[in-house]
PDB file of C-alpha atoms in Angstrom:
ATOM      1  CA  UNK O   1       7.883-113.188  38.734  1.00 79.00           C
ATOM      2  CA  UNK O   2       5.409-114.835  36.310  1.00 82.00           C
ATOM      3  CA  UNK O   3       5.295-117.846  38.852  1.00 83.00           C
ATOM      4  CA  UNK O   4       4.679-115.741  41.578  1.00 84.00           C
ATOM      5  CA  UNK O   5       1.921-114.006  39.560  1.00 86.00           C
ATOM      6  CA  UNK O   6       0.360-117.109  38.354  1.00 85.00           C
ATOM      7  CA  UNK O   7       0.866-116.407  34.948  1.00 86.00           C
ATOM      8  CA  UNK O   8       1.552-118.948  32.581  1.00 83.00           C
ATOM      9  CA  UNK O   9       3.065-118.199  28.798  1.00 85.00           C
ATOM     10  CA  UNK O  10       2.208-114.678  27.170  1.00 83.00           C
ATOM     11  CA  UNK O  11       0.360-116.976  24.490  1.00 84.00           C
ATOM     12  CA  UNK O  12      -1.982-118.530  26.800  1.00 84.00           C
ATOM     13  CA  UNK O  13      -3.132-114.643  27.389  1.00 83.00           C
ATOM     14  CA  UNK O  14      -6.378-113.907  25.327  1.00 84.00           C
ATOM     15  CA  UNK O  15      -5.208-110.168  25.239  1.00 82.00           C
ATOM     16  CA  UNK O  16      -2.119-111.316  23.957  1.00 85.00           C
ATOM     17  CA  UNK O  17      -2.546-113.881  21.739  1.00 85.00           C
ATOM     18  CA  UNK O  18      -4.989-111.289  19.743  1.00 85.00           C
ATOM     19  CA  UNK O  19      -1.811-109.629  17.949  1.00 84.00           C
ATOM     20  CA  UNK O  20       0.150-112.507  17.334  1.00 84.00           C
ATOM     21  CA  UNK O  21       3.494-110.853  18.184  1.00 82.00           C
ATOM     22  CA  UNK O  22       5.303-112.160  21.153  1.00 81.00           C
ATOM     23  CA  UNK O  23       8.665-110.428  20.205  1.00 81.00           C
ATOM     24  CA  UNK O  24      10.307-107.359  19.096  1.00 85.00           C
ATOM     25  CA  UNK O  25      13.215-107.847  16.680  1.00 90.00           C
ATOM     26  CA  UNK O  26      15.809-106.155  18.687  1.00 91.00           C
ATOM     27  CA  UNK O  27      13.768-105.404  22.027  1.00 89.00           C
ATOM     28  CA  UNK O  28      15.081-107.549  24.903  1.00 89.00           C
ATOM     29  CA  UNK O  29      11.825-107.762  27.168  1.00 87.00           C
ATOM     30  CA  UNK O  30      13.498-109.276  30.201  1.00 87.00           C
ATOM     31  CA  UNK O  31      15.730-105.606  30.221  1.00 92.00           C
ATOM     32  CA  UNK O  32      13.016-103.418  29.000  1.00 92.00           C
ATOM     33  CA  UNK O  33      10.739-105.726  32.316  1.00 91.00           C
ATOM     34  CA  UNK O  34      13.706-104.329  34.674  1.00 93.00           C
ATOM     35  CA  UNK O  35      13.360-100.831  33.583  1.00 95.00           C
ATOM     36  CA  UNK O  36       9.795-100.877  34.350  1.00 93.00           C
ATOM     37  CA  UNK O  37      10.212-102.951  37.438  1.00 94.00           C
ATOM     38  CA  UNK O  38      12.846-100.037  38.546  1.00 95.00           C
ATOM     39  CA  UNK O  39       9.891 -97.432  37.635  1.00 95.00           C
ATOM     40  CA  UNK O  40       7.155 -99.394  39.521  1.00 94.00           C
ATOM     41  CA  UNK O  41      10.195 -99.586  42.948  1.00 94.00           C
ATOM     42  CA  UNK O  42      10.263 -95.514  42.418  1.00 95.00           C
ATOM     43  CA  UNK O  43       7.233 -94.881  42.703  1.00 95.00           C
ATOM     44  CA  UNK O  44       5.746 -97.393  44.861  1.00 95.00           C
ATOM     45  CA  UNK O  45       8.541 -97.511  47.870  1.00 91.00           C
ATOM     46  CA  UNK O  46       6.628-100.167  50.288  1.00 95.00           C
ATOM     47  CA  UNK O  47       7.043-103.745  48.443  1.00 93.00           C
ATOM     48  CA  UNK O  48       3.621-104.328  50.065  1.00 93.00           C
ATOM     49  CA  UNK O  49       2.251-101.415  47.610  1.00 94.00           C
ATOM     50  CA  UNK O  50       4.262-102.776  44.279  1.00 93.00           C
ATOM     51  CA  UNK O  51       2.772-106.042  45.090  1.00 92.00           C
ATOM     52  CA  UNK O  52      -0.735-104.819  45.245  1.00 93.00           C
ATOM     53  CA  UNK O  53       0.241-103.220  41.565  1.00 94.00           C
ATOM     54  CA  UNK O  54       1.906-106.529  39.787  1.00 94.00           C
ATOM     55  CA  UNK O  55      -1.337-108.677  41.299  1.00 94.00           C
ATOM     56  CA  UNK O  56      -3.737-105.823  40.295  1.00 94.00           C
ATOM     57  CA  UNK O  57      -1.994-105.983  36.546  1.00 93.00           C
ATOM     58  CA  UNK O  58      -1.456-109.974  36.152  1.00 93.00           C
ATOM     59  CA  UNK O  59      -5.664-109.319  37.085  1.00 93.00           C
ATOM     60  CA  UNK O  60      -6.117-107.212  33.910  1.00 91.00           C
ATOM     61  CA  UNK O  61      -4.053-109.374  31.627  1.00 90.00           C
ATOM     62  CA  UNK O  62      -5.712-112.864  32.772  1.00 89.00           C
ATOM     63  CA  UNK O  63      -9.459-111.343  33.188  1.00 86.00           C
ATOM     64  CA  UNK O  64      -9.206-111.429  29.566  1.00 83.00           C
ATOM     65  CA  UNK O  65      -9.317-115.146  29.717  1.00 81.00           C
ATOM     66  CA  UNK O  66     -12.591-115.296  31.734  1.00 77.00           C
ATOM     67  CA  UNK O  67     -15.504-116.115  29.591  1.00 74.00           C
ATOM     68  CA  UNK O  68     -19.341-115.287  30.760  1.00 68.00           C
ATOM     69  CA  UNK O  69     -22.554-116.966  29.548  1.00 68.00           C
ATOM     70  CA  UNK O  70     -26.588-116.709  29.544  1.00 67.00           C
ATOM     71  CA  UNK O  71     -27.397-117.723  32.803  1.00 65.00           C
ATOM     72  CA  UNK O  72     -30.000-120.581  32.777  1.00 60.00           C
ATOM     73  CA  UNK O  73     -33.462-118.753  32.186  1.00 62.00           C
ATOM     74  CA  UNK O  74     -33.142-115.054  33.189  1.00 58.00           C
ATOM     75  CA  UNK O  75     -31.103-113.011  30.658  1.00 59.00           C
ATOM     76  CA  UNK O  76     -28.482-112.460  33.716  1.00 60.00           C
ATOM     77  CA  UNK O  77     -24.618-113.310  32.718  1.00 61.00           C
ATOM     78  CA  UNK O  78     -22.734-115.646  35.071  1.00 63.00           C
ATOM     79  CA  UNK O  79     -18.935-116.944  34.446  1.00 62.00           C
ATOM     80  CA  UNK O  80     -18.698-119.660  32.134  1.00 63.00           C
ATOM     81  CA  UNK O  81     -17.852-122.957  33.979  1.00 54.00           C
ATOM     82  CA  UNK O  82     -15.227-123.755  31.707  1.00 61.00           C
ATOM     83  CA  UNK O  83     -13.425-120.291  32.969  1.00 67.00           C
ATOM     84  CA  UNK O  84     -14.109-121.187  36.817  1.00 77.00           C
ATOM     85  CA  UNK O  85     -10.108-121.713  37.319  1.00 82.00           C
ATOM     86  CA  UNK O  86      -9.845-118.531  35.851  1.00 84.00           C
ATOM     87  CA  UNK O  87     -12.036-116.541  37.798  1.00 84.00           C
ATOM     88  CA  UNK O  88     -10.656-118.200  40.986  1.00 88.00           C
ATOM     89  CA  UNK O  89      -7.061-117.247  40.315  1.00 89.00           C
ATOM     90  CA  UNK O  90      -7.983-113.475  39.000  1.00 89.00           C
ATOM     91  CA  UNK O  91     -10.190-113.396  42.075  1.00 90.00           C
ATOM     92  CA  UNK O  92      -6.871-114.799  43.743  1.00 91.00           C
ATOM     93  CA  UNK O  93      -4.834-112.168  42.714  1.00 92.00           C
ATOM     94  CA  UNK O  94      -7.431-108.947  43.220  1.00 91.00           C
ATOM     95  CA  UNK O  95      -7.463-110.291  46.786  1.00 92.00           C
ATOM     96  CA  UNK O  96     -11.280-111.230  46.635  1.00 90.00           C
ATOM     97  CA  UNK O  97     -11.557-113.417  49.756  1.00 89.00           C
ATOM     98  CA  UNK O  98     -15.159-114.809  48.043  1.00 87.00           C
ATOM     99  CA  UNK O  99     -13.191-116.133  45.392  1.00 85.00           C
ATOM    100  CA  UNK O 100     -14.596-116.944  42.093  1.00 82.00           C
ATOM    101  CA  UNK O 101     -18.247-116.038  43.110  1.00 83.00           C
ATOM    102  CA  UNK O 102     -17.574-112.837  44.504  1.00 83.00           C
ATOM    103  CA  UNK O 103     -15.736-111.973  40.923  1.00 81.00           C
ATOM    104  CA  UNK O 104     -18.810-112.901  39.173  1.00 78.00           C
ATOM    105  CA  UNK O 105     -21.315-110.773  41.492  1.00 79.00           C
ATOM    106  CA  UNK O 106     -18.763-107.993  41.145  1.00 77.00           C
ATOM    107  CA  UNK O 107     -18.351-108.844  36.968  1.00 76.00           C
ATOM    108  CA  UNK O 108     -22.371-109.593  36.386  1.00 73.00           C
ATOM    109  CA  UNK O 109     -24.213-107.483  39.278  1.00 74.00           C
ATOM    110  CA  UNK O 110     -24.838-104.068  39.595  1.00 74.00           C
ATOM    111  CA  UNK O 111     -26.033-102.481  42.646  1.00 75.00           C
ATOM    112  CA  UNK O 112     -27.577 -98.492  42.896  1.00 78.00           C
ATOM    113  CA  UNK O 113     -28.517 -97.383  46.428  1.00 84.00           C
ATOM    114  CA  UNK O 114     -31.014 -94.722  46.317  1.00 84.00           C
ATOM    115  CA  UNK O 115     -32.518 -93.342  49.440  1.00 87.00           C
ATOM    116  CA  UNK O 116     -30.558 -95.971  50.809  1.00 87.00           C
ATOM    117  CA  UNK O 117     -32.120 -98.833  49.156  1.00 85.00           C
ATOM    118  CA  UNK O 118     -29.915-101.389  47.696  1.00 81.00           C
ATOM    119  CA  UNK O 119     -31.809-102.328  44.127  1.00 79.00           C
ATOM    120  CA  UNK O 120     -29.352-104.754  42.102  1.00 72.00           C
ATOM    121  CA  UNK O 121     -29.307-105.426  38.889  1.00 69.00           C
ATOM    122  CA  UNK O 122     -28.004-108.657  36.463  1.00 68.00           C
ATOM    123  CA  UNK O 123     -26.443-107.903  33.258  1.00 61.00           C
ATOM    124  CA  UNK O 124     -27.194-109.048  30.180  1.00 56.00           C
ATOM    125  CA  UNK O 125     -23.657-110.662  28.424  1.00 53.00           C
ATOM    126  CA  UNK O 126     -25.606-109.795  25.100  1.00 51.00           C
ATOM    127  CA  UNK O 127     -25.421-106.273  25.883  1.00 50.00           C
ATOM    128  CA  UNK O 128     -21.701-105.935  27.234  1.00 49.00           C
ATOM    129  CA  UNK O 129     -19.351-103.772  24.971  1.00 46.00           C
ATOM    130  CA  UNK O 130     -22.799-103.546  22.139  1.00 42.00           C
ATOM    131  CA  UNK O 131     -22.343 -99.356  22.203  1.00 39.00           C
ATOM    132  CA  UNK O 132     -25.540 -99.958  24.629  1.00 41.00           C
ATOM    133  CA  UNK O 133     -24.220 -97.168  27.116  1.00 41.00           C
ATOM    134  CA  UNK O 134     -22.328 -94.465  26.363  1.00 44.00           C
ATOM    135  CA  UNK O 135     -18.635 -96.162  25.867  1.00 43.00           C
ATOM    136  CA  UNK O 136     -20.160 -99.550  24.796  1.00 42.00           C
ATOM    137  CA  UNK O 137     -20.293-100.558  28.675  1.00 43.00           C
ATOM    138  CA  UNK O 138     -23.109-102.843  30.193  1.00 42.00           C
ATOM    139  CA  UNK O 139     -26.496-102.172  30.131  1.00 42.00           C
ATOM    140  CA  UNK O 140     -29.264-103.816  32.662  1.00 44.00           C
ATOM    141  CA  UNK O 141     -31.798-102.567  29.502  1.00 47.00           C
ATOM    142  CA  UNK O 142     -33.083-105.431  27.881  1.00 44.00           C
ATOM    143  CA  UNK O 143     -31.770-106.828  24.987  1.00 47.00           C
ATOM    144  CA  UNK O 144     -32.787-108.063  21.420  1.00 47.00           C
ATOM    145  CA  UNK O 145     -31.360-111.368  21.831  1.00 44.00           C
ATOM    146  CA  UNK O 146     -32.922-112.517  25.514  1.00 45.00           C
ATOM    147  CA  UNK O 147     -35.624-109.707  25.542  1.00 42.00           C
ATOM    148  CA  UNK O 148     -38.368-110.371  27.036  1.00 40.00           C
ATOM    149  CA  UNK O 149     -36.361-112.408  30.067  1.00 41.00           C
ATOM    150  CA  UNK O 150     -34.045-109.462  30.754  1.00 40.00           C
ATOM    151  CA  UNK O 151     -35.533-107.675  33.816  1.00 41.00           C
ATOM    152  CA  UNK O 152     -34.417-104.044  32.625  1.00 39.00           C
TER     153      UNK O 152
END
């Protein structure tokens, strides 16, 4: 299943790797995987549907590998070249037919139609998860590390 979900070793998963534990003294993950595989059959009777929910979750897991960076000169956040694998394989697996820069627009862009116009907006990576919104989401605001180049 990990194969077919292009995941490698749970250590080589940022979210992971954070708590250091791989293992449960007494805790057999391969059963406890089954019992949660049975759940997932349950409730999701089409194997085209419990497909769509393993991808969606190996997504989760590995989009804590991708890494984002200043973009050149404009305050705007793009995926960090290094993580371009990354993004193409959790792109891959969210069945994002753009690939790696479609992740990125969807990751870095933000887009309010009003009236309908389209006005989109970059986000700053300085800002992401800084308590800048309510819940510590992204904010298009500028911020005090690229201000004045973020557009706001």
């Amino acid at each position: 299943v990990r194969a077919a979900l292009l995941l490698g070793r749970p250590e080589a998963c940022r979210y992971l790797a954070q708590s250091r534990c791989f293992g449960v003294k007494g805790r057999d993950d391969g059963s406890d995987f089954l019992v949660t595989a049975r759940g997932v059959n349950d409730l999701f009777p089409r194997a085209s549907e419990r497909a769509r929910v393993w991808s969606t979750l190996a997504a989760v897991l590995l989009l804590g590998n991708v890494r984002f960076a200043d973009a050149a000169d404009d305050g705007s956040s793009v995926i960090d070249c290094e993580d371009e694998e990354m993004a193409t394989t959790v792109a891959a697996l969210l069945g994002l037919s753009g690939g790696a820069p479609e992740l990125e627009r969807a990751m870095c862009e933000r887009r309010l139609t009003v009236r309908g116009q389209v006005r989109a907006f970059t986000a700053c990576i300085h800002s992401v998860g800084s308590g800048s919104t309510p819940g510590g989401g992204v904010t298009t605001a500028p911020c005090d590390v690229c201000r004045p180049s973020c557009a706001g």
